[in-house]
CSV table of C-alpha atoms and ligand atoms in Angstrom, one decimal:
chain,number,residue,atom,x,y,z
A,126,MET,CA,-0.1,0.0,-0.1
A,127,ALA,CA,1.2,3.5,-1.0
A,128,ILE,CA,2.6,5.5,2.3
A,129,ALA,CA,1.7,9.3,2.3
A,130,LEU,CA,4.5,11.7,1.5
A,131,ASP,CA,4.4,13.3,5.0
A,132,GLN,CA,4.1,10.0,6.8
A,133,ARG,CA,7.2,8.8,4.8
A,134,LEU,CA,9.0,11.9,6.0
A,135,HIS,CA,8.2,11.6,9.5
A,136,LEU,CA,9.3,8.0,9.7
A,137,SER,CA,12.6,8.6,7.8
A,138,GLN,CA,13.3,11.8,10.4
A,139,SER,CA,12.7,9.2,12.9
A,140,ILE,CA,15.4,6.6,11.5
A,141,GLY,CA,18.4,9.1,11.3
A,142,MET,CA,20.2,10.9,8.9
A,143,LYS,CA,18.7,12.0,5.4
A,144,ILE,CA,20.7,11.9,2.2
A,145,LEU,CA,19.6,13.6,-1.0
A,146,ILE,CA,21.1,11.1,-3.7
A,147,THR,CA,21.1,12.7,-7.2
A,148,GLY,CA,21.0,10.5,-10.3
A,149,GLY,CA,19.8,7.8,-7.7
A,150,ALA,CA,17.9,5.8,-10.8
A,151,GLY,CA,21.3,5.2,-12.5
A,152,PHE,CA,23.7,2.4,-12.3
A,153,ILE,CA,25.8,3.6,-9.2
A,154,GLY,CA,23.3,5.8,-7.8
A,155,SER,CA,20.7,3.0,-7.5
A,156,ALA,CA,23.4,0.9,-5.8
A,157,VAL,CA,24.1,3.7,-3.5
A,158,VAL,CA,20.2,4.3,-2.9
A,159,ARG,CA,19.8,0.4,-2.1
A,160,HIS,CA,22.9,0.8,0.2
A,161,PHE,CA,21.9,3.5,2.3
A,162,SER,CA,18.2,3.1,2.5
A,163,ARG,CA,18.1,-0.7,2.9
A,164,GLY,CA,21.5,-1.5,4.3
A,165,CYS,CA,22.0,1.5,6.3
A,166,GLY,CA,18.5,2.5,7.2
A,167,PHE,CA,19.1,6.2,6.2
A,168,GLY,CA,16.5,8.4,4.8
A,169,VAL,CA,17.0,8.8,1.2
A,170,ILE,CA,15.6,11.2,-1.3
A,171,ASN,CA,16.5,10.2,-4.7
A,172,LEU,CA,16.4,13.3,-7.3
A,173,ASP,CA,16.6,12.0,-11.0
A,174,LYS,CA,15.6,13.5,-14.3
A,175,LEU,CA,15.0,9.8,-15.8
A,176,THR,CA,17.1,10.3,-18.6
A,177,TYR,CA,17.7,7.2,-21.0
A,178,ALA,CA,20.1,5.9,-18.5
A,179,GLY,CA,17.7,6.4,-15.4
A,180,ASN,CA,15.4,3.3,-14.6
A,181,LEU,CA,13.2,3.3,-11.7
A,182,SER,CA,13.3,-0.5,-11.8
A,183,SER,CA,16.7,-0.4,-10.4
A,184,VAL,CA,15.4,0.9,-7.0
A,185,GLU,CA,12.3,-1.2,-7.1
A,186,PRO,CA,13.9,-3.2,-4.2
A,187,VAL,CA,13.6,-0.3,-1.8
A,188,SER,CA,11.0,1.8,-3.3
A,189,ASN,CA,8.1,0.9,-0.9
A,190,LEU,CA,10.4,1.3,2.2
A,191,PRO,CA,9.1,4.1,4.2
A,192,ASN,CA,12.6,5.9,4.3
A,193,TYR,CA,12.8,6.1,0.5
A,194,ILE,CA,11.2,9.3,-1.5
A,195,PHE,CA,11.5,9.8,-5.2
A,196,GLU,CA,11.8,13.3,-6.5
A,197,HIS,CA,11.5,13.4,-10.5
A,198,HIS,CA,13.5,16.7,-11.6
A,199,ASP,CA,16.3,17.9,-13.5
A,200,ILE,CA,19.4,19.2,-11.4
A,201,CYS,CA,19.7,22.0,-13.7
A,202,ASP,CA,16.3,23.4,-12.5
A,203,GLU,CA,17.2,25.6,-9.7
A,204,ALA,CA,13.7,26.2,-8.5
A,205,ALA,CA,13.0,22.5,-8.2
A,206,VAL,CA,16.4,21.7,-6.3
A,207,ASP,CA,15.8,24.7,-4.1
A,208,ARG,CA,12.3,23.3,-3.0
A,209,ILE,CA,13.7,19.9,-2.6
A,210,PHE,CA,16.4,21.2,-0.1
A,211,ARG,CA,13.7,23.0,1.8
A,212,ALA,CA,11.0,20.6,1.9
A,213,HIS,CA,13.2,17.5,2.7
A,214,ALA,CA,16.0,19.1,4.8
A,215,PRO,CA,18.8,16.7,3.9
A,216,ASP,CA,21.8,16.2,6.4
A,217,ALA,CA,24.0,15.3,3.1
A,218,VAL,CA,24.0,15.2,-0.5
A,219,ILE,CA,25.7,12.6,-2.7
A,220,HIS,CA,25.9,13.8,-6.1
A,221,LEU,CA,25.9,11.0,-8.7
A,222,ALA,CA,23.5,12.7,-11.5
A,223,ALA,CA,25.6,12.9,-14.7
A,224,GLU,CA,26.0,12.1,-18.4
A,225,SER,CA,28.3,9.3,-18.0
A,226,HIS,CA,29.2,7.5,-21.2
A,227,VAL,CA,32.3,8.5,-22.9
A,228,ASP,CA,31.3,7.3,-26.5
A,229,ARG,CA,28.1,9.3,-26.2
A,230,SER,CA,30.2,12.5,-25.0
A,231,ILE,CA,32.1,12.0,-28.4
A,232,ASP,CA,28.9,12.1,-30.5
A,233,GLY,CA,27.0,15.1,-28.8
A,234,PRO,CA,29.1,16.7,-25.9
A,235,ALA,CA,26.5,19.3,-25.1
A,236,PRO,CA,24.2,17.6,-22.8
A,237,PHE,CA,27.5,16.6,-20.6
A,238,LEU,CA,28.3,20.5,-20.6
A,239,GLU,CA,24.6,21.1,-19.4
A,240,THR,CA,24.2,18.3,-16.6
A,241,ASN,CA,27.9,17.9,-15.4
A,242,VAL,CA,28.7,21.3,-15.3
A,243,LYS,CA,25.8,23.6,-15.0
A,244,GLY,CA,23.9,20.8,-13.0
A,245,THR,CA,26.7,20.7,-10.6
A,246,PHE,CA,26.9,24.3,-10.3
A,247,THR,CA,23.0,24.6,-9.7
A,248,LEU,CA,23.3,21.8,-7.0
A,249,LEU,CA,26.2,23.6,-5.2
A,250,GLU,CA,24.4,26.9,-5.1
A,251,CYS,CA,21.2,25.5,-4.0
A,252,ALA,CA,23.2,23.3,-1.3
A,253,ARG,CA,25.1,26.6,-0.3
A,254,SER,CA,21.8,28.7,0.2
A,255,TYR,CA,20.2,25.7,2.2
A,256,TRP,CA,23.5,25.2,4.3
A,257,CYS,CA,23.8,28.8,5.2
A,258,GLY,CA,20.6,28.8,6.9
A,259,LEU,CA,21.1,25.8,9.0
A,260,PRO,CA,21.8,26.0,12.9
A,261,ASP,CA,25.4,25.8,13.8
A,262,SER,CA,25.5,22.2,14.7
A,263,ALA,CA,23.6,21.1,11.6
A,264,ARG,CA,25.9,23.4,9.5
A,265,ASP,CA,29.0,21.4,10.7
A,266,LYS,CA,27.6,18.0,10.3
A,267,PHE,CA,26.4,18.9,6.8
A,268,ARG,CA,28.5,17.2,3.7
A,269,PHE,CA,28.4,17.4,-0.1
A,270,LEU,CA,29.9,14.5,-1.5
A,271,HIS,CA,30.8,15.1,-5.1
A,272,VAL,CA,31.3,11.7,-6.9
A,273,SER,CA,33.6,11.8,-9.9
A,274,THR,CA,36.0,9.9,-12.1
A,275,ASP,CA,39.6,9.0,-12.7
A,276,GLU,CA,39.3,9.9,-16.2
A,277,VAL,CA,40.0,13.6,-14.9
A,278,TYR,CA,43.4,12.7,-14.6
A,279,GLY,CA,43.8,11.6,-18.3
A,280,ALA,CA,45.7,8.6,-19.6
A,281,LEU,CA,48.7,6.6,-18.0
A,282,GLY,CA,51.3,4.6,-19.8
A,283,ALA,CA,52.6,1.4,-19.0
A,284,GLU,CA,53.8,2.5,-15.4
A,285,GLY,CA,52.5,4.5,-12.5
A,286,GLN,CA,49.2,5.1,-10.8
A,287,PHE,CA,46.9,8.0,-10.2
A,288,THR,CA,47.0,9.6,-6.8
A,289,GLU,CA,44.9,12.4,-5.2
A,290,ASN,CA,47.7,14.9,-6.3
A,291,SER,CA,47.9,13.7,-10.0
A,292,GLN,CA,47.3,16.7,-12.4
A,293,TYR,CA,44.1,17.1,-14.1
A,294,ARG,CA,44.6,16.1,-17.9
A,295,PRO,CA,41.1,15.2,-19.1
A,296,ASN,CA,41.1,13.9,-22.6
A,297,SER,CA,37.3,13.1,-23.6
A,298,PRO,CA,34.5,15.7,-23.5
A,299,TYR,CA,33.1,13.5,-20.5
A,300,ALA,CA,36.2,13.6,-18.7
A,301,ALA,CA,36.6,17.5,-19.4
A,302,SER,CA,32.9,18.2,-17.8
A,303,LYS,CA,33.6,15.7,-15.0
A,304,ALA,CA,37.0,17.9,-14.4
A,305,ALA,CA,35.1,21.1,-14.5
A,306,ALA,CA,32.5,20.1,-12.0
A,307,ASP,CA,35.3,19.0,-9.8
A,308,HIS,CA,37.0,22.3,-9.8
A,309,PHE,CA,33.4,24.0,-9.0
A,310,ALA,CA,33.0,21.6,-6.1
A,311,ARG,CA,36.5,22.4,-4.8
A,312,ALA,CA,36.1,26.1,-5.3
A,313,TRP,CA,32.8,26.1,-3.1
A,314,TYR,CA,34.7,24.4,-0.3
A,315,HIS,CA,37.5,26.9,-0.5
A,316,THR,CA,35.6,30.1,-1.1
A,317,TYR,CA,32.2,29.6,0.8
A,318,GLY,CA,33.4,26.8,3.4
A,319,LEU,CA,30.8,24.4,2.0
A,320,PRO,CA,31.7,20.9,3.4
A,321,VAL,CA,32.6,19.2,0.0
A,322,ILE,CA,34.6,16.0,-0.4
A,323,VAL,CA,35.4,14.9,-3.8
A,324,THR,CA,35.9,11.2,-4.9
A,325,ASN,CA,37.5,9.9,-7.9
A,326,CYS,CA,36.6,6.4,-8.8
A,327,SER,CA,37.8,3.8,-11.5
A,328,ASN,CA,35.5,1.7,-13.7
A,329,ASN,CA,32.5,0.4,-12.0
A,330,TYR,CA,30.8,-3.0,-13.0
A,331,GLY,CA,27.8,-4.9,-11.6
A,332,PRO,CA,24.3,-5.6,-11.6
A,333,PHE,CA,21.8,-2.6,-13.4
A,334,GLN,CA,24.7,-1.2,-15.6
A,335,PHE,CA,23.1,0.2,-18.7
A,336,PRO,CA,24.1,-2.1,-21.6
A,337,GLU,CA,26.0,0.5,-23.6
A,338,LYS,CA,29.3,0.1,-21.1
A,339,MET,CA,31.8,-2.4,-22.1
A,340,ILE,CA,31.0,-5.3,-19.7
A,341,PRO,CA,27.2,-5.5,-20.1
A,342,THR,CA,27.5,-4.9,-23.8
A,343,MET,CA,29.7,-8.1,-24.0
A,344,ILE,CA,27.9,-10.3,-21.7
A,345,LEU,CA,24.5,-9.6,-23.7
A,346,ALA,CA,26.1,-9.8,-27.2
A,347,GLY,CA,27.4,-13.2,-26.0
A,348,LEU,CA,24.0,-14.3,-24.6
A,349,GLU,CA,22.4,-13.2,-28.2
A,350,GLY,CA,25.2,-14.9,-30.1
A,351,ARG,CA,26.0,-11.5,-31.7
A,352,GLN,CA,29.8,-10.2,-32.1
A,353,LEU,CA,31.8,-8.9,-29.2
A,354,PRO,CA,33.0,-5.5,-30.4
A,355,VAL,CA,36.5,-4.9,-28.6
A,356,TYR,CA,37.8,-1.5,-29.7
A,357,GLY,CA,41.2,-1.2,-31.2
A,358,ASP,CA,43.6,-3.8,-30.3
A,359,GLY,CA,42.0,-4.7,-26.8
A,360,LYS,CA,45.1,-3.7,-25.1
A,361,ASN,CA,43.8,-0.6,-23.2
A,362,ILE,CA,43.7,-1.2,-19.3
A,363,ARG,CA,41.1,-0.3,-17.1
A,364,ASP,CA,40.9,-0.7,-13.2
A,365,TRP,CA,37.5,-2.5,-12.3
A,366,LEU,CA,35.4,-1.9,-8.9
A,367,HIS,CA,32.3,-3.8,-8.2
A,368,VAL,CA,29.4,-1.1,-7.8
A,369,GLU,CA,28.5,-2.3,-4.4
A,370,ASP,CA,32.2,-2.1,-3.1
A,371,HIS,CA,31.8,1.6,-4.6
A,372,ALA,CA,28.7,2.3,-2.6
A,373,ALA,CA,30.6,1.0,0.5
A,374,ALA,CA,33.3,3.3,-0.1
A,375,LEU,CA,30.9,6.3,-0.2
A,376,TYR,CA,29.5,5.3,3.1
A,377,CYS,CA,32.8,5.2,4.6
A,378,ILE,CA,33.7,8.6,3.1
A,379,LEU,CA,30.5,10.3,4.0
A,380,THR,CA,30.7,9.2,7.4
A,381,LYS,CA,34.5,9.3,8.1
A,382,GLY,CA,35.9,11.6,5.4
A,383,VAL,CA,37.2,15.0,6.1
A,384,PRO,CA,35.7,18.0,4.3
A,385,GLY,CA,38.1,19.6,1.6
A,386,GLU,CA,39.8,16.3,0.9
A,387,VAL,CA,39.8,14.3,-2.4
A,388,TYR,CA,39.5,10.4,-2.1
A,389,ASN,CA,40.6,8.0,-5.0
A,390,ILE,CA,38.5,4.8,-5.0
A,391,GLY,CA,39.9,1.9,-6.9
A,392,GLY,CA,39.4,-1.7,-7.4
A,393,GLU,CA,43.1,-2.9,-7.7
A,394,ALA,CA,42.0,-5.1,-10.5
A,395,GLU,CA,43.7,-3.7,-13.7
A,396,ARG,CA,43.0,-5.7,-16.9
A,397,GLN,CA,43.3,-5.3,-20.5
A,398,ASN,CA,40.0,-5.2,-22.2
A,399,ILE,CA,40.6,-8.3,-24.1
A,400,GLU,CA,41.5,-10.2,-20.8
A,401,VAL,CA,37.9,-8.8,-19.5
A,402,VAL,CA,36.3,-10.0,-22.6
A,403,GLU,CA,38.2,-13.5,-22.4
A,404,SER,CA,37.0,-13.9,-18.9
A,405,ILE,CA,33.4,-13.1,-19.6
A,406,CYS,CA,33.6,-15.6,-22.3
A,407,GLU,CA,35.0,-18.2,-19.9
A,408,VAL,CA,32.2,-17.7,-17.5
A,409,LEU,CA,29.5,-17.8,-20.2
A,410,ASP,CA,31.1,-21.2,-21.3
A,411,SER,CA,30.7,-22.6,-17.8
A,412,LEU,CA,27.4,-21.2,-16.9
A,413,ILE,CA,25.6,-21.4,-20.5
A,414,PRO,CA,27.4,-23.6,-22.9
A,415,ASN,CA,26.3,-22.6,-26.3
A,416,GLY,CA,25.4,-25.9,-27.4
A,417,SER,CA,28.0,-26.8,-29.9
A,418,SER,CA,31.6,-27.1,-29.0
A,419,ALA,CA,32.3,-23.8,-29.8
A,420,SER,CA,33.2,-21.0,-27.2
A,421,TYR,CA,31.9,-17.6,-26.7
A,422,ARG,CA,35.5,-16.4,-27.7
A,423,ASP,CA,34.7,-17.2,-31.3
A,424,LEU,CA,32.5,-14.1,-31.1
A,425,ILE,CA,35.2,-11.7,-30.3
A,426,HIS,CA,35.7,-9.1,-33.1
A,427,PHE,CA,38.1,-6.2,-33.1
A,428,VAL,CA,36.6,-2.9,-34.5
A,429,SER,CA,37.7,0.6,-35.3
A,430,ASP,CA,39.1,2.3,-32.1
A,431,ARG,CA,37.5,5.1,-30.0
A,432,PRO,CA,38.9,8.6,-30.9
A,433,GLY,CA,41.2,9.7,-28.3
A,434,HIS,CA,41.0,6.4,-26.4
A,435,ASP,CA,43.0,6.7,-23.1
A,436,TYR,CA,45.3,4.0,-23.0
A,437,ARG,CA,45.4,3.1,-19.1
A,438,TYR,CA,43.9,4.0,-16.0
A,439,SER,CA,45.4,2.7,-12.4
A,440,VAL,CA,44.0,4.2,-9.2
A,441,SER,CA,46.0,4.2,-5.9
A,442,CYS,CA,43.6,4.1,-3.2
A,443,ASP,CA,46.2,4.2,-0.4
A,444,LYS,CA,44.5,7.2,1.1
A,445,LEU,CA,41.1,5.8,1.5
A,446,LYS,CA,42.6,2.5,2.9
A,447,ASN,CA,44.9,3.9,5.4
A,448,GLU,CA,43.1,6.8,6.7
A,449,LEU,CA,39.5,5.7,6.5
A,450,GLY,CA,40.1,1.7,6.5
A,451,TRP,CA,38.2,0.9,3.4
A,452,THR,CA,39.1,-2.0,1.2
A,453,PRO,CA,37.3,-3.6,-1.8
A,454,SER,CA,35.3,-6.8,-0.4
A,455,ARG,CA,35.4,-9.1,-3.7
A,456,SER,CA,37.9,-10.1,-6.4
A,457,PHE,CA,37.5,-9.0,-10.0
A,458,GLU,CA,36.7,-12.8,-10.9
A,459,GLU,CA,34.2,-13.3,-8.0
A,460,GLY,CA,32.3,-10.2,-8.9
A,461,LEU,CA,32.3,-11.1,-12.6
A,462,ILE,CA,30.7,-14.2,-12.0
A,463,GLN,CA,28.0,-12.5,-9.8
A,464,THR,CA,27.3,-9.8,-12.4
A,465,ILE,CA,26.8,-12.4,-15.5
A,466,SER,CA,24.7,-14.4,-13.2
A,467,TRP,CA,22.7,-11.6,-12.5
A,468,TYR,CA,22.3,-10.5,-16.1
A,469,LEU,CA,21.2,-14.3,-16.8
A,470,GLU,CA,18.8,-14.2,-14.0
A,471,ASN,CA,17.3,-10.6,-14.8
A,472,ARG,CA,16.4,-10.9,-18.5
A,473,ASP,CA,13.4,-8.8,-18.2
A,474,TRP,CA,15.3,-5.8,-16.8
A,475,TRP,CA,17.7,-5.6,-19.9
A,476,ARG,CA,15.3,-6.8,-22.4
A,477,SER,CA,12.9,-3.6,-21.5
A,478,ILE,CA,15.9,-1.5,-22.1
A,479,GLN,CA,16.4,-3.0,-25.5
A,480,LYS,CA,13.0,-1.9,-26.6
A,481,ARG,CA,14.3,1.8,-26.6
A,482,TYR,CA,18.0,1.2,-27.0
A,483,ASP,CA,19.4,-0.6,-30.1
A,484,GLY,CA,23.0,-1.2,-29.0
A,485,ARG,CA,24.3,0.4,-32.3
A,486,ARG,CA,28.3,1.6,-32.2
A,487,GLN,CA,28.6,5.0,-30.5
A,488,GLY,CA,31.5,7.2,-30.2
A,489,LEU,CA,32.8,7.5,-33.8
A,490,GLY,CA,32.3,11.1,-34.0
B,177,LIG,P1,24.4,6.3,-15.2
B,177,LIG,O1,24.5,7.0,-16.8
B,177,LIG,O2,24.0,5.0,-15.2
B,177,LIG,O3,23.3,7.2,-14.5
B,177,LIG,C1,23.0,8.6,-14.1
B,177,LIG,C2,21.9,8.9,-13.7
B,177,LIG,O4,21.8,10.4,-13.6
B,177,LIG,C3,20.7,8.4,-14.5
B,177,LIG,O5,19.8,8.0,-13.6
B,177,LIG,C4,20.2,9.8,-14.9
B,177,LIG,O6,18.7,9.9,-15.3
B,177,LIG,C5,20.4,10.9,-14.0
B,177,LIG,N1,20.6,12.1,-14.7
B,177,LIG,C6,21.4,12.4,-15.8
B,177,LIG,N2,21.0,13.7,-16.0
B,177,LIG,C7,20.5,14.1,-15.0
B,177,LIG,C8,20.0,15.5,-14.7
B,177,LIG,N3,20.2,16.6,-15.2
B,177,LIG,N4,19.4,15.7,-13.5
B,177,LIG,C9,19.1,14.7,-12.7
B,177,LIG,N5,19.4,13.5,-12.9
B,177,LIG,C10,20.1,13.2,-14.2
B,177,LIG,O7,25.8,6.7,-14.4
B,177,LIG,P2,26.6,5.9,-13.7
B,177,LIG,O8,27.7,5.0,-14.4
B,177,LIG,O9,25.9,5.3,-12.4
B,177,LIG,O10,27.7,6.9,-12.9
B,177,LIG,C11,27.2,7.6,-11.8
B,177,LIG,C12,28.2,8.9,-11.5
B,177,LIG,O11,29.3,8.1,-11.0
B,177,LIG,C13,28.6,9.9,-12.6
B,177,LIG,O12,28.6,11.1,-12.2
B,177,LIG,C14,29.7,9.5,-13.2
B,177,LIG,O13,30.4,10.4,-13.6
B,177,LIG,C15,30.4,8.8,-11.9
B,177,LIG,N6,31.3,7.7,-12.1
B,177,LIG,C16,30.9,6.4,-12.9
B,177,LIG,C17,31.8,5.4,-13.1
B,177,LIG,C18,31.4,4.1,-13.8
B,177,LIG,O14,32.3,3.4,-14.1
B,177,LIG,N7,30.2,4.0,-14.2
B,177,LIG,C19,33.1,5.5,-12.6
B,177,LIG,C20,33.5,6.5,-11.8
B,177,LIG,C21,32.8,7.6,-11.6
B,178,LIG,O1,37.2,5.4,-15.3
B,178,LIG,C1,35.8,5.7,-14.8
B,178,LIG,C2,34.9,5.7,-16.1
B,178,LIG,O2,34.8,4.4,-16.6
B,178,LIG,C3,33.6,6.3,-15.8
B,178,LIG,O3,34.0,7.9,-15.2
B,178,LIG,C4,32.7,6.4,-16.8
B,178,LIG,O4,31.5,7.0,-16.5
B,178,LIG,C5,32.3,5.1,-17.3
B,178,LIG,O5,31.6,5.1,-18.5
B,178,LIG,C6,33.9,4.4,-17.6
B,178,LIG,O6,34.2,5.2,-18.7
B,178,LIG,P1,35.0,3.9,-19.9
B,178,LIG,O7,35.2,4.6,-21.2
B,178,LIG,O8,36.2,3.4,-19.5
B,178,LIG,O9,33.9,2.7,-19.8
B,178,LIG,P2,33.3,1.8,-21.0
B,178,LIG,O10,32.7,0.8,-20.4
B,178,LIG,O11,32.8,2.7,-22.2
B,178,LIG,O12,34.7,1.3,-21.9
B,178,LIG,C7,35.5,0.6,-21.1
B,178,LIG,C8,36.6,0.1,-22.0
B,178,LIG,O13,36.2,-0.8,-23.0
B,178,LIG,C9,37.3,1.2,-22.8
B,178,LIG,O14,38.7,1.0,-22.9
B,178,LIG,C10,36.6,1.1,-24.3
B,178,LIG,C11,36.3,-0.4,-24.4
B,178,LIG,N1,35.2,-0.8,-25.0
B,178,LIG,C12,34.0,-0.1,-24.7
B,178,LIG,C13,32.8,-0.6,-25.3
B,178,LIG,C14,31.4,0.0,-25.0
B,178,LIG,C15,35.0,-1.7,-26.1
B,178,LIG,O15,36.4,-2.3,-26.3
B,178,LIG,N2,34.1,-2.2,-26.7
B,178,LIG,C16,32.8,-1.5,-26.3
B,178,LIG,O16,31.8,-2.1,-26.7
């Protein structure tokens, strides 16, 4: 039975902290919503525009909880964001709403500027106005957690790792828009004292990821007997983190992190793309043999490279581990089996997306 809005607010107030989560219908945002509302019992206000990437079925497991509220708005809409702060009086913000796909940013960068830069600016300004009006004790405890990416640091060669002190060298329109947003977040801490923390995370994978990203692209293509499109020579390297470990890291940083600080988050699981695709084939071969003696590897197909394709990302998360005590909880191999099993068991989730997304190659400019 539906619970009235004022009753939900009352219940969530009695449960404890209330968090405004932007982008909570997306891949990582929905994991964060599930983690904070179900796992930690926090009050959660999910603010999401429901772009092509937003999907309320990803938060369906918690959407009837009394401590969960959905607000369907654009973070660029200042009046709406302002009203949401005043109506729900959050104790913290976790800002994930963004245009997130590098290939789309190559084909059409304008929405990246709009949401990632202007949207972040709007959210920071509304947060500042709300925060300035809080009593002293609430002002001290308030946090604005800005969720960003390791791509702001650019590309690495064969050696070295990104640290919190690495220079910003964004290469794609997506990375440039996230870098700009990070700078705004930093400036709002230094100029206005808003208690901002910035996180820069490596590649996430796991359940509920939109099938334009590499891992679900390969899983679904394999399941449907289509070619597995590996960009370039497949030797580019990414560092993979399970999305639920990212959500746990954000909880750790929100509750223990220091305002004004930056924390890098990584999975300590660097793999060449071709190694990841071969691992997916191996898991598919064991979970759902394709009927003949052929392996899913036979579907691997090298295609033209992404323009400006960053060669390697590798994140040192020593600061997060040493200062706040977080570590990833599972290996990439365990996480990959869990993820592939989830896509096998949740065909309705991705088939409904396929009705509006045809999986055509993006990012050739
Ligand atoms: P996603 O594309 O799956 O989800 C983005 C969500 O934001 C969607 O629900 C969408 O509807 C919402 N949204 C987009 N524009 C909006 C707007 N103007 N107003 C309100 N809502 C809007 O993205 P994701 O992969 O879950 O990434 C979430 C965040 O984490 C992003 O900020 C991204 O830059 C960052 N990040 C992602 C990864 C990764 O590997 N996916 C890694 C590091 C950091
Ligand atoms: O590093 C963090 C970033 O990781 C996040 O900030 C981004 O939001 C997220 O999308 C991701 O960016 P990538 O570009 O690394 O992810 P993607 O899944 O698009 O690609 C991963 C790698 O796989 C990359 O080297 C390109 C390659 N690739 C991708 C696709 C979609 C392929 O070889 N084939 C594909 O079909």
